[in-house]
Short mmCIF file of C-alpha atoms in Angstrom, two decimals:
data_model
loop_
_atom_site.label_atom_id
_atom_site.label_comp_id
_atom_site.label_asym_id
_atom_site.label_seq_id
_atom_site.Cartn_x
_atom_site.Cartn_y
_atom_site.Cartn_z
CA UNK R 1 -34.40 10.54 35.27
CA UNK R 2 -34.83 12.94 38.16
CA UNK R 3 -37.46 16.06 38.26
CA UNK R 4 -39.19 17.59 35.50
CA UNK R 5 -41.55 16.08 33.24
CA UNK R 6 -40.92 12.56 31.49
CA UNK R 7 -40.21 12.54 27.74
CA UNK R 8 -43.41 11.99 25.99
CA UNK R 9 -41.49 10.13 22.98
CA UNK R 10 -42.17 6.59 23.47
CA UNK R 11 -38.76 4.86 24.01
CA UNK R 12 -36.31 3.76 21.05
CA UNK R 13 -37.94 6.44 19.09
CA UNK R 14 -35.07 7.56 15.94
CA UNK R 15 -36.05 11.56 16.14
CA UNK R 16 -32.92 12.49 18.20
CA UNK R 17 -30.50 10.22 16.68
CA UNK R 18 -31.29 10.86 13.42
CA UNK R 19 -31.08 14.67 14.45
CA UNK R 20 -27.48 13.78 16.02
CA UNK R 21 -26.51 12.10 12.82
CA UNK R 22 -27.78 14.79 10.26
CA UNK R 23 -25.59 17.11 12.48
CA UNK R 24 -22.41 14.46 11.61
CA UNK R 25 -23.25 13.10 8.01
CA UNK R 26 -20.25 14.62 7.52
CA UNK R 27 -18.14 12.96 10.24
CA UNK R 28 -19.10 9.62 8.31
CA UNK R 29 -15.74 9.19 6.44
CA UNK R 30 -13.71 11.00 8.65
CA UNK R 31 -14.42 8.49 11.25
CA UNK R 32 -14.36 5.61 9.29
CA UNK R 33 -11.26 5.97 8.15
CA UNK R 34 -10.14 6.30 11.42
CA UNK R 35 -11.45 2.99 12.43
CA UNK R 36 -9.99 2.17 8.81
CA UNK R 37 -6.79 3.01 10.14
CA UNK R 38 -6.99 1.55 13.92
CA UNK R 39 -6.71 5.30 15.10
CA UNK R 40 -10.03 5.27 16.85
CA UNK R 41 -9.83 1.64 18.56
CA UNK R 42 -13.04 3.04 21.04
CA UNK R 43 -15.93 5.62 20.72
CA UNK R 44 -14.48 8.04 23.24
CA UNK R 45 -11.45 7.90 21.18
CA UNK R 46 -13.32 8.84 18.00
CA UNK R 47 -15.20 10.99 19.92
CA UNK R 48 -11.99 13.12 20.85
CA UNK R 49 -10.53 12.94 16.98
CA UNK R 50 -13.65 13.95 15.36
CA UNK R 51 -13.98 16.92 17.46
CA UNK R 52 -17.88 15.89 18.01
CA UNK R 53 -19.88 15.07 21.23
CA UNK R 54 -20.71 11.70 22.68
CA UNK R 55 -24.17 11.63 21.44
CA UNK R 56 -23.23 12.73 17.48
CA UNK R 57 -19.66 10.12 17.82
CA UNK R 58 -22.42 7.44 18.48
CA UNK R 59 -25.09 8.36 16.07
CA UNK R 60 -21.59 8.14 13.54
CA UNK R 61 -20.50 4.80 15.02
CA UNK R 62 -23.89 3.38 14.58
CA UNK R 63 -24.29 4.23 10.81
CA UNK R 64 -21.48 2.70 10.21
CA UNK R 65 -22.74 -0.14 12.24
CA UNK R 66 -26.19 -0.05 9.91
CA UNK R 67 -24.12 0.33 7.27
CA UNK R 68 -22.36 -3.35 7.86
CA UNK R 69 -18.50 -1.71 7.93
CA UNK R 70 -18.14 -1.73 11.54
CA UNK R 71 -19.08 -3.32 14.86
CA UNK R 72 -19.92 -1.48 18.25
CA UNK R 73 -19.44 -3.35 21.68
CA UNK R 74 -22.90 -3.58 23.11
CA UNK R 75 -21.03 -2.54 26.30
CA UNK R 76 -18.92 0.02 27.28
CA UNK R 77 -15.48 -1.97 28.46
CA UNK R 78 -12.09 -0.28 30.00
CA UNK R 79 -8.83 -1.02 28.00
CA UNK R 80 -6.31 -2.92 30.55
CA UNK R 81 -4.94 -0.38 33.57
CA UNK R 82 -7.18 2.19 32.26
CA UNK R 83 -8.90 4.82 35.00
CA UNK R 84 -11.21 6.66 32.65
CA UNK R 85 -14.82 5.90 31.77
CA UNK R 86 -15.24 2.51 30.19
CA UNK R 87 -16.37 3.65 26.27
CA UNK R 88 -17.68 1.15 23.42
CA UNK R 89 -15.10 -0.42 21.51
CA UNK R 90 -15.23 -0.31 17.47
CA UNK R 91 -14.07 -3.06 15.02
CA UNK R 92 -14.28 -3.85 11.77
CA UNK R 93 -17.19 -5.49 10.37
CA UNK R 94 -15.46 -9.27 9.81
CA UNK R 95 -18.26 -10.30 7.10
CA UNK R 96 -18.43 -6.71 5.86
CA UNK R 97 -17.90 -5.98 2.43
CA UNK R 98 -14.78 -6.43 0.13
CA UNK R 99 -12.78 -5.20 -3.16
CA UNK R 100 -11.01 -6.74 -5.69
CA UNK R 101 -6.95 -6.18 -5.71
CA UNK R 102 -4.80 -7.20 -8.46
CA UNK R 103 -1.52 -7.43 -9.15
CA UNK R 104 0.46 -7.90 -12.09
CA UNK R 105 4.71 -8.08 -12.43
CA UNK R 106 7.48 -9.31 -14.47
CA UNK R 107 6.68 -12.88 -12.86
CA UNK R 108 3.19 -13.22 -12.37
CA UNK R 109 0.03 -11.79 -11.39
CA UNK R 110 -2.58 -12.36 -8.37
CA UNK R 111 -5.87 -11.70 -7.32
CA UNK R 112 -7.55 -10.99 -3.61
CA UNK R 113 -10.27 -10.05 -1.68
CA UNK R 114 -9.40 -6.89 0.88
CA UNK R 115 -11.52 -5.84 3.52
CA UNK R 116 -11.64 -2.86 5.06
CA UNK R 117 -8.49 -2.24 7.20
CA UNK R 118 -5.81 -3.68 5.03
CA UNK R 119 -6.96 -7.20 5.78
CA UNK R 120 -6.45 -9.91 3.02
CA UNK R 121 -9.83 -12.18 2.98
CA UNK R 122 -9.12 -14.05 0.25
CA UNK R 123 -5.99 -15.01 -2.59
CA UNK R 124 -5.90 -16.62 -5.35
CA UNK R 125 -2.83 -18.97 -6.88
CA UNK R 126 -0.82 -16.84 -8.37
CA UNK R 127 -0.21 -17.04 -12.36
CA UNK R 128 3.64 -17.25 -12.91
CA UNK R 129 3.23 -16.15 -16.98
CA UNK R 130 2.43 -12.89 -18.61
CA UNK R 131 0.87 -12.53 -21.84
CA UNK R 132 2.23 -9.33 -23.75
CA UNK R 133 -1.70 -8.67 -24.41
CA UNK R 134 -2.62 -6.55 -20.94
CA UNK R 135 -6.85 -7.43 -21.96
CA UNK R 136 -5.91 -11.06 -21.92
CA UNK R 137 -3.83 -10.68 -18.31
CA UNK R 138 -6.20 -8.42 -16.70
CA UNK R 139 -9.03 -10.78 -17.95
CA UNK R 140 -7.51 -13.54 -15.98
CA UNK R 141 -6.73 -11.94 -12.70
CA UNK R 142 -10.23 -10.35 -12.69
CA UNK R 143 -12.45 -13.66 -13.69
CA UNK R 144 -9.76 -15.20 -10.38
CA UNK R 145 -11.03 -12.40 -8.37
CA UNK R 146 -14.78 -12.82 -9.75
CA UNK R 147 -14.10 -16.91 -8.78
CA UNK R 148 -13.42 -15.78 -5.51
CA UNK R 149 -16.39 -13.51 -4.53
CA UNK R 150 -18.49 -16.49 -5.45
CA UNK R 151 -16.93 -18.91 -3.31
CA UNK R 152 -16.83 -16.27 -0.41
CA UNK R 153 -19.90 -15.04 -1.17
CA UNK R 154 -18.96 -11.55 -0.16
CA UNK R 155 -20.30 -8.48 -1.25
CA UNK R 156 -17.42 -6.47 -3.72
CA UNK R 157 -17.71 -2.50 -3.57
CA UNK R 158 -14.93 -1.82 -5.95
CA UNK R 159 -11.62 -3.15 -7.80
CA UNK R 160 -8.16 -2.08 -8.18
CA UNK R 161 -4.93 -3.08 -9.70
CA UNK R 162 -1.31 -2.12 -9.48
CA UNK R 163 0.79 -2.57 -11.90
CA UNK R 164 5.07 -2.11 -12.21
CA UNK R 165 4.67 0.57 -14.55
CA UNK R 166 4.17 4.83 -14.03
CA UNK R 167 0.31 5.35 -14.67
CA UNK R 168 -0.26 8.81 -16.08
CA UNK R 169 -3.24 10.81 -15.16
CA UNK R 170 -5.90 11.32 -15.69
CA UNK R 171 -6.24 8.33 -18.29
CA UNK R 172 -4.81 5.72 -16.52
CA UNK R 173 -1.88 4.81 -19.15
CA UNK R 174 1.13 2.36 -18.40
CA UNK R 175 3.51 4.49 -19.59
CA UNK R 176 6.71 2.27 -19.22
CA UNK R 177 5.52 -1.59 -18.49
CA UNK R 178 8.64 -2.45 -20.35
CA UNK R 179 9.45 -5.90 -18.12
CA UNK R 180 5.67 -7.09 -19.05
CA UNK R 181 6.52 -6.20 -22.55
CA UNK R 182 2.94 -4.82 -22.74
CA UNK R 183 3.07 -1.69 -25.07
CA UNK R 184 4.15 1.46 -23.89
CA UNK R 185 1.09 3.85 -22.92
CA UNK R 186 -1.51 0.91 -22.64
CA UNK R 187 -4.65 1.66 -21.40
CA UNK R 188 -4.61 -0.25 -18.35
CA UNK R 189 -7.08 1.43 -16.68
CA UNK R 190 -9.97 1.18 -19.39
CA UNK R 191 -9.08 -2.38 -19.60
CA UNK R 192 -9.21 -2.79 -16.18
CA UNK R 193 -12.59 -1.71 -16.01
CA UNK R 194 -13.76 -3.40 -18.66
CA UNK R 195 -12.74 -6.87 -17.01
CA UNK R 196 -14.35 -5.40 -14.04
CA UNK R 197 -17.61 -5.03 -15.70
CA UNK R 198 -17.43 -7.63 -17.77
CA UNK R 199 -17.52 -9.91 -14.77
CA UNK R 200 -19.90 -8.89 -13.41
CA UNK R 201 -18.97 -6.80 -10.60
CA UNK R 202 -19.75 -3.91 -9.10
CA UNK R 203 -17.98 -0.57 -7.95
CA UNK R 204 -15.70 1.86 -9.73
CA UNK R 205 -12.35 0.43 -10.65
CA UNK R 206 -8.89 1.81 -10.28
CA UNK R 207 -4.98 1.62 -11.58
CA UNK R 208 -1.57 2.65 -10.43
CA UNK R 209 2.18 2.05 -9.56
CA UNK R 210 2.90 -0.72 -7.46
CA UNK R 211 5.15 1.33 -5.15
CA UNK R 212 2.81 4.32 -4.94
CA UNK R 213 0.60 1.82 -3.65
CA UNK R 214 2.92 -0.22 -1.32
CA UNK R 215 3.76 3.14 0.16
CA UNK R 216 0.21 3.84 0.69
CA UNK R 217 -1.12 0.75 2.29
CA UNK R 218 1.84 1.10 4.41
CA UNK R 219 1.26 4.42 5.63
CA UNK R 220 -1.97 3.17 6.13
CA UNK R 221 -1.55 0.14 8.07
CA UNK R 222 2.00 -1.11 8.30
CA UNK R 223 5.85 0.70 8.77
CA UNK R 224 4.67 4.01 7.74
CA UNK R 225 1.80 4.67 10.32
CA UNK R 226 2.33 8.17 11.83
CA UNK R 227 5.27 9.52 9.40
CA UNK R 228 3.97 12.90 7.73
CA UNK R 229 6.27 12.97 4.83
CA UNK R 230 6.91 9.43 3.75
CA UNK R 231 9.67 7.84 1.35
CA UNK R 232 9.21 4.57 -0.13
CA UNK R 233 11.27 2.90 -2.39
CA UNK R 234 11.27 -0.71 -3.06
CA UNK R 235 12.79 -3.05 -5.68
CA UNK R 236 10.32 -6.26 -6.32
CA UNK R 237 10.87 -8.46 -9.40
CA UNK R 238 12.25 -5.77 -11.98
CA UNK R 239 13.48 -2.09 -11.64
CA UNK R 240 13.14 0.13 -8.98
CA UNK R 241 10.66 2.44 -7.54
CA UNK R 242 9.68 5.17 -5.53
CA UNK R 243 7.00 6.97 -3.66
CA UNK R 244 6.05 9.59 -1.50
CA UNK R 245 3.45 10.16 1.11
CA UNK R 246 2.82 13.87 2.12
CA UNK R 247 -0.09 14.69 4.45
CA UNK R 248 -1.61 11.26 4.37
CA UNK R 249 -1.80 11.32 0.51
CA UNK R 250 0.12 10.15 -2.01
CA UNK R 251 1.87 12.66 -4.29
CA UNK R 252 1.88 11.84 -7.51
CA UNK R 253 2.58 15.02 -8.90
CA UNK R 254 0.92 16.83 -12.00
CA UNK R 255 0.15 13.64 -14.13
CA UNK R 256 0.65 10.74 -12.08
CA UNK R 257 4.67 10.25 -12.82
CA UNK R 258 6.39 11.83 -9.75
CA UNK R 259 9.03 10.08 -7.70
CA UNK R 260 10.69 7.53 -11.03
CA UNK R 261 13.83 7.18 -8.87
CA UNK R 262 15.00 4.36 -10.71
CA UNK R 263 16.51 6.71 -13.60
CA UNK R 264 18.74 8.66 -10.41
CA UNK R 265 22.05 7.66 -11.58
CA UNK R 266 24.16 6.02 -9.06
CA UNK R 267 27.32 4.86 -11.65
CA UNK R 268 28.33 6.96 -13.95
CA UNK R 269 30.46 4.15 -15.42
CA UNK R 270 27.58 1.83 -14.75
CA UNK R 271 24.88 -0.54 -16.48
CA UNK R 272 22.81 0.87 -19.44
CA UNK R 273 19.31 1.51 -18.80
CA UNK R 274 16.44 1.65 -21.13
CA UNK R 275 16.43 5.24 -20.39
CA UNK R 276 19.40 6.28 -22.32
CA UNK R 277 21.33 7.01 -19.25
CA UNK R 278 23.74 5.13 -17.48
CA UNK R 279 24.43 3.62 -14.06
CA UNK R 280 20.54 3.90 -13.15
CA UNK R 281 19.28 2.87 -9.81
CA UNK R 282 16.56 1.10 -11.74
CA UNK R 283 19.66 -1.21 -13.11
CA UNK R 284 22.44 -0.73 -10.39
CA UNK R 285 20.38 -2.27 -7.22
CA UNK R 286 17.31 -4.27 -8.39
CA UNK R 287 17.62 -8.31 -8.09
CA UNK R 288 19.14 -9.26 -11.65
CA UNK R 289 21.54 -6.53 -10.64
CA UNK R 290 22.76 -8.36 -7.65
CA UNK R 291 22.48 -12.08 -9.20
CA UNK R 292 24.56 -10.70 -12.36
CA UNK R 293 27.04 -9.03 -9.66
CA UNK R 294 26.91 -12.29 -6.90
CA UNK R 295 27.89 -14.74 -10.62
CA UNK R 296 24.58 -16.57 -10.31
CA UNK R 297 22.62 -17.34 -13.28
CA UNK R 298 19.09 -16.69 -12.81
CA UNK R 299 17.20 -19.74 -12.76
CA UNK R 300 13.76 -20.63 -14.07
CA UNK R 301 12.56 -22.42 -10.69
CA UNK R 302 12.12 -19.23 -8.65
CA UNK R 303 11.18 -15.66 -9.10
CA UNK R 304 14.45 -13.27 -9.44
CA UNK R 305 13.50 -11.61 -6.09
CA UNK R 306 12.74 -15.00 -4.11
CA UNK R 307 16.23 -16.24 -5.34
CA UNK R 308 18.01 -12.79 -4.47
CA UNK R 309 16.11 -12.85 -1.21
CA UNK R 310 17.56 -16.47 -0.49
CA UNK R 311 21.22 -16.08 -1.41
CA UNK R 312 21.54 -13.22 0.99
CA UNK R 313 19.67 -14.85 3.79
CA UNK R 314 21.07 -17.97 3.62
CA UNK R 315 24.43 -17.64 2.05
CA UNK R 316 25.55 -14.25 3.34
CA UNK R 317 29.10 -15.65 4.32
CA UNK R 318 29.88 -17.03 0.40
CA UNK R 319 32.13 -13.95 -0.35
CA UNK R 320 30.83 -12.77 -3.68
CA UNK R 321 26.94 -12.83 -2.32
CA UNK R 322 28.46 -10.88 0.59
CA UNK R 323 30.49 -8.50 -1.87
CA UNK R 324 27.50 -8.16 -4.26
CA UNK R 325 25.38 -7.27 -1.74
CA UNK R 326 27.88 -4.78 -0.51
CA UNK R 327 27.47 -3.23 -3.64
CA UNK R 328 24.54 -2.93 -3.63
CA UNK R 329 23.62 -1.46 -0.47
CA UNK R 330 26.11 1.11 -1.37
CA UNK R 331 24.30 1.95 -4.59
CA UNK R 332 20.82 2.23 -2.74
CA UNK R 333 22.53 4.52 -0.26
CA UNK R 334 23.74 6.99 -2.28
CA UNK R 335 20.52 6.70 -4.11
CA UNK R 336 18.25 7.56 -1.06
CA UNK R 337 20.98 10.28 -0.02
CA UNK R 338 20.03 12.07 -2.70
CA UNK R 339 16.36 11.86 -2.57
CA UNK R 340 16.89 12.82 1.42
CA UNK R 341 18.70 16.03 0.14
CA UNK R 342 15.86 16.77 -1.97
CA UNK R 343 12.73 15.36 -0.06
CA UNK R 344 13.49 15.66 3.49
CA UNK R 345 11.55 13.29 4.91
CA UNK R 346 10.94 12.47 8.11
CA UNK R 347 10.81 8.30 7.65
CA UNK R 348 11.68 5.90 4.71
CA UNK R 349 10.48 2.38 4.12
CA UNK R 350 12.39 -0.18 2.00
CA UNK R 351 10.72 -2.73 0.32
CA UNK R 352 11.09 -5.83 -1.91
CA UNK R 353 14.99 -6.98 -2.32
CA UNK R 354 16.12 -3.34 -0.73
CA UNK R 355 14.11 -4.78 2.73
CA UNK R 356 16.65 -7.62 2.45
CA UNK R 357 19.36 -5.81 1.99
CA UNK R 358 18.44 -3.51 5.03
CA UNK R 359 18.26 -6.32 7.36
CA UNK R 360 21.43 -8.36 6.10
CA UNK R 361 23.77 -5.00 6.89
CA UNK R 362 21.39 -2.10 8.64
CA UNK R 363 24.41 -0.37 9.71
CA UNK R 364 26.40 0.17 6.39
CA UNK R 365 23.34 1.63 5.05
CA UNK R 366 22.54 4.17 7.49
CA UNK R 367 26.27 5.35 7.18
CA UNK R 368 26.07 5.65 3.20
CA UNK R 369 22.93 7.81 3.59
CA UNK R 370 24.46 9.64 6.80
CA UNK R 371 27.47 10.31 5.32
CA UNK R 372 26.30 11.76 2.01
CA UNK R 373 23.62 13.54 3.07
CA UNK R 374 22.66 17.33 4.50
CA UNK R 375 19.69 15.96 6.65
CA UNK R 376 21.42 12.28 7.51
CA UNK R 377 24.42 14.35 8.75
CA UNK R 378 22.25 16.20 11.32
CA UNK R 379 20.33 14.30 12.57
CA UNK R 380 19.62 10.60 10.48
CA UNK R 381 15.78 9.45 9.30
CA UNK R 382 14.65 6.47 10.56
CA UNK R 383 15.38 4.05 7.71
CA UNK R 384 12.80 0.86 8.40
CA UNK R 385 11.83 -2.08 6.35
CA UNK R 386 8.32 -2.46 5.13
CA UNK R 387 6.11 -4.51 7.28
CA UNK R 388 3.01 -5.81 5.21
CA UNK R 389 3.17 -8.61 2.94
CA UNK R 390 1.88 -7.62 -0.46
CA UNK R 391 1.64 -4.37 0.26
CA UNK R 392 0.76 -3.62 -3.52
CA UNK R 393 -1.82 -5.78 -3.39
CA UNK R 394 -3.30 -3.83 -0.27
CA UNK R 395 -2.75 -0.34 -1.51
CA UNK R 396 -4.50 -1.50 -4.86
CA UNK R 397 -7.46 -2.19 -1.95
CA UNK R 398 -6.91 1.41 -0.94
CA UNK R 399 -7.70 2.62 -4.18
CA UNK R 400 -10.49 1.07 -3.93
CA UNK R 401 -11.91 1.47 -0.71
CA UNK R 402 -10.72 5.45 -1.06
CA UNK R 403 -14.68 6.39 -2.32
CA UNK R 404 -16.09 4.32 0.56
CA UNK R 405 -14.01 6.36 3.21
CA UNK R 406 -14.88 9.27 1.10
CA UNK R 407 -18.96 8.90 1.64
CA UNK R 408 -20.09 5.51 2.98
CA UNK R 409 -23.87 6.55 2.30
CA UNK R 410 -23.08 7.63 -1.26
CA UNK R 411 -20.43 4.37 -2.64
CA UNK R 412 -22.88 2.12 -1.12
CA UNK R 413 -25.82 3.08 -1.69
#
């Protein structure tokens, strides 16, 4: 210190830093969820994105720290090649707390622990049957995800569950599981949080579409990172689905059921679909679509996606698996033409068997959505595949981990 009188406060004493951090209570989420993200990898960085000086970014970073969601560098390091001033790095807390994903398909369901940042702690074996009851399903995946926390021993702040089905808001319905055979307009949610509760565990617990939430954790953390208006769509095990991500949020529209692009119709002279309608995307380029159009009979060893997925990776030069595929991609192109002529989006991510399909012929693709679209035509959209594995399971996380980034101090208090 030079000149002037010394500070009479005895040193280490909280009165300014707890001044600093009443000043950015408020910055609490915000910068969480850019550490969430990996957008703030130092404190100068989150210093810079919150808009806040030094002293408030590190009264923020070291709430968070008390808090047990993050970890500050005791010492300021420079970043490789770097000539500014060394700044604390931030990280994730590794034995911070988790939440409860679930997921349930046509083939099975599965249980994790997610930690903040899209990071998969813990999985259980995955249950290859379905039982048309949804309480007795979502029973089992949340007394796997309850076994779990025990033998972890980690502290759960929440649960949430995708499921293959549009959830309408705001009570949380499966409107259309139809490949579960659960009953249309189940209360999934309710359930859900019933399970939740009944074993034991704590936090709020949440429901939705397993694309909306692929698309989310993927914006999040994986092939959608930076994109402002985000297209998803993905085929998994049954069907196919759609999402969008506007602004860093998903859009869902009025009651939870935007973006059903399996019912776009693709063939007029096509498949029937449950819908009414023919020629569907939801039945013209999912994976019993191309094993009905490749002549295989789906087995009972394998999932129908794992045995899609191998065909065309492995036997890409057997003509018909090279002419159903064809198909196929042609099908998905004109599909994602349309929603480019409508959405104009400035990225979109393909996912499940439609990932596949993207890497087996990226070219043909890009022409069929070039070639029949306004927006392809002048200029293309990135077309990439999705990067995270289970990305449903992690944007079931997000669902949950949404009220933490929201208020740290309040969900875990």
């Amino acid at each position: 210190m030079s000149g002037g009188k010394a500070d009479p406060r005895p040193a280490g004493d909280g009165t300014t830093s707890r001044a600093r951090l009443d000043r950015g209570r408020g910055a609490l989420g915000p910068a969480l969820e850019l550490v969430h993200t990996g957008r703030a990898p130092t404190r100068a960085v989150l210093t810079a994105e919150l808009g806040v000086t030094r002293a408030t970014a590190g009264a923020v970073a070291a709430e968070l720290e008390a808090l047990g969601l993050i970890r500050v560098d005791a010492r300021p390091g420079a970043a490789a090649g770097s000539q500014g001033r060394p700044s604390h790095r931030l990280a994730l807390a590794e034995d911070g707390p988790v939440v409860l994903a679930a997921q349930v398909h046509a083939d099975g369901f599965r249980a994790a622990l997610v930690g903040l940042g899209g990071q998969i702690v813990a999985t259980a074996p995955g249950c290859e049957a379905v039982d048309a009851d949804p309480a007795k399903v979502l029973g089992s995946v949340v007394q796997a995800g309850a076994d779990l926390l025990r033998e972890t021993g980690r502290r759960c702040v929440g649960a949430g569950l995708a499921v293959p089905s549009a959830v309408a808001e705001p009570d949380g319905l499966a409107l259309n599981p139809l490949h579960l055979a659960w009953p249309a307009g189940a209360p999934v949610r309710r359930i859900f949080a019933e399970c939740v509760r009944a074993a034991g565990l704590t936090g709020p617990a949440f429901a939705g579409n397993d694309v909306n939430l692929a698309a989310l954790a993927e914006h999040r953390h994986g092939a959608g990172r930076g994109a402002r208006d985000l297209l998803c769509v993905a085929t998994g095990h049954r069907g196919v689905g759609g999402a969008l991500v506007l602004d860093g949020r998903l859009h869902t529209g009025s009651s939870g059921l935007a973006l059903e692009v399996g019912h776009l119709t693709v063939n007029p002279e096509g498949r029937p679909c449950y819908c009414g309608s023919r020629g569907c995307l939801d039945v013209e380029a999912d994976p019993l679509a191309f094993l009905t159009a490749a002549g295989r009979e789906p087995g009972p060893e394998v999932s129908l996606l794992q045995e899609s997925n191998e065909l065309i990776r492995h036997h890409y030069d057997d003509p018909s698996v090279r002419e159903a595929a064809e198909a196929l991609i042609d099908r998905l192109g004109q599909g994602l033409a349309g929603l480019v002529n409508i959405l104009n989006p400035d990225r979109i991510i393909l996912g499940g068997l439609h990932r596949t399909l993207l890497d087996a012929d990226p070219d043909r693709l890009r022409a069929v959505v070039a070639d029949r679209s306004l927006w392809g035509q002048s200029g293309g959209v990135p077309i990439l595949a999705c990067t995270l594995d289970h990305n449903s399971l992690v944007g079931a996380a997000e669902l949950a981990w949404q009220p933490v980034l929201d208020d740290p101090l309040a969900a875990l208090s």
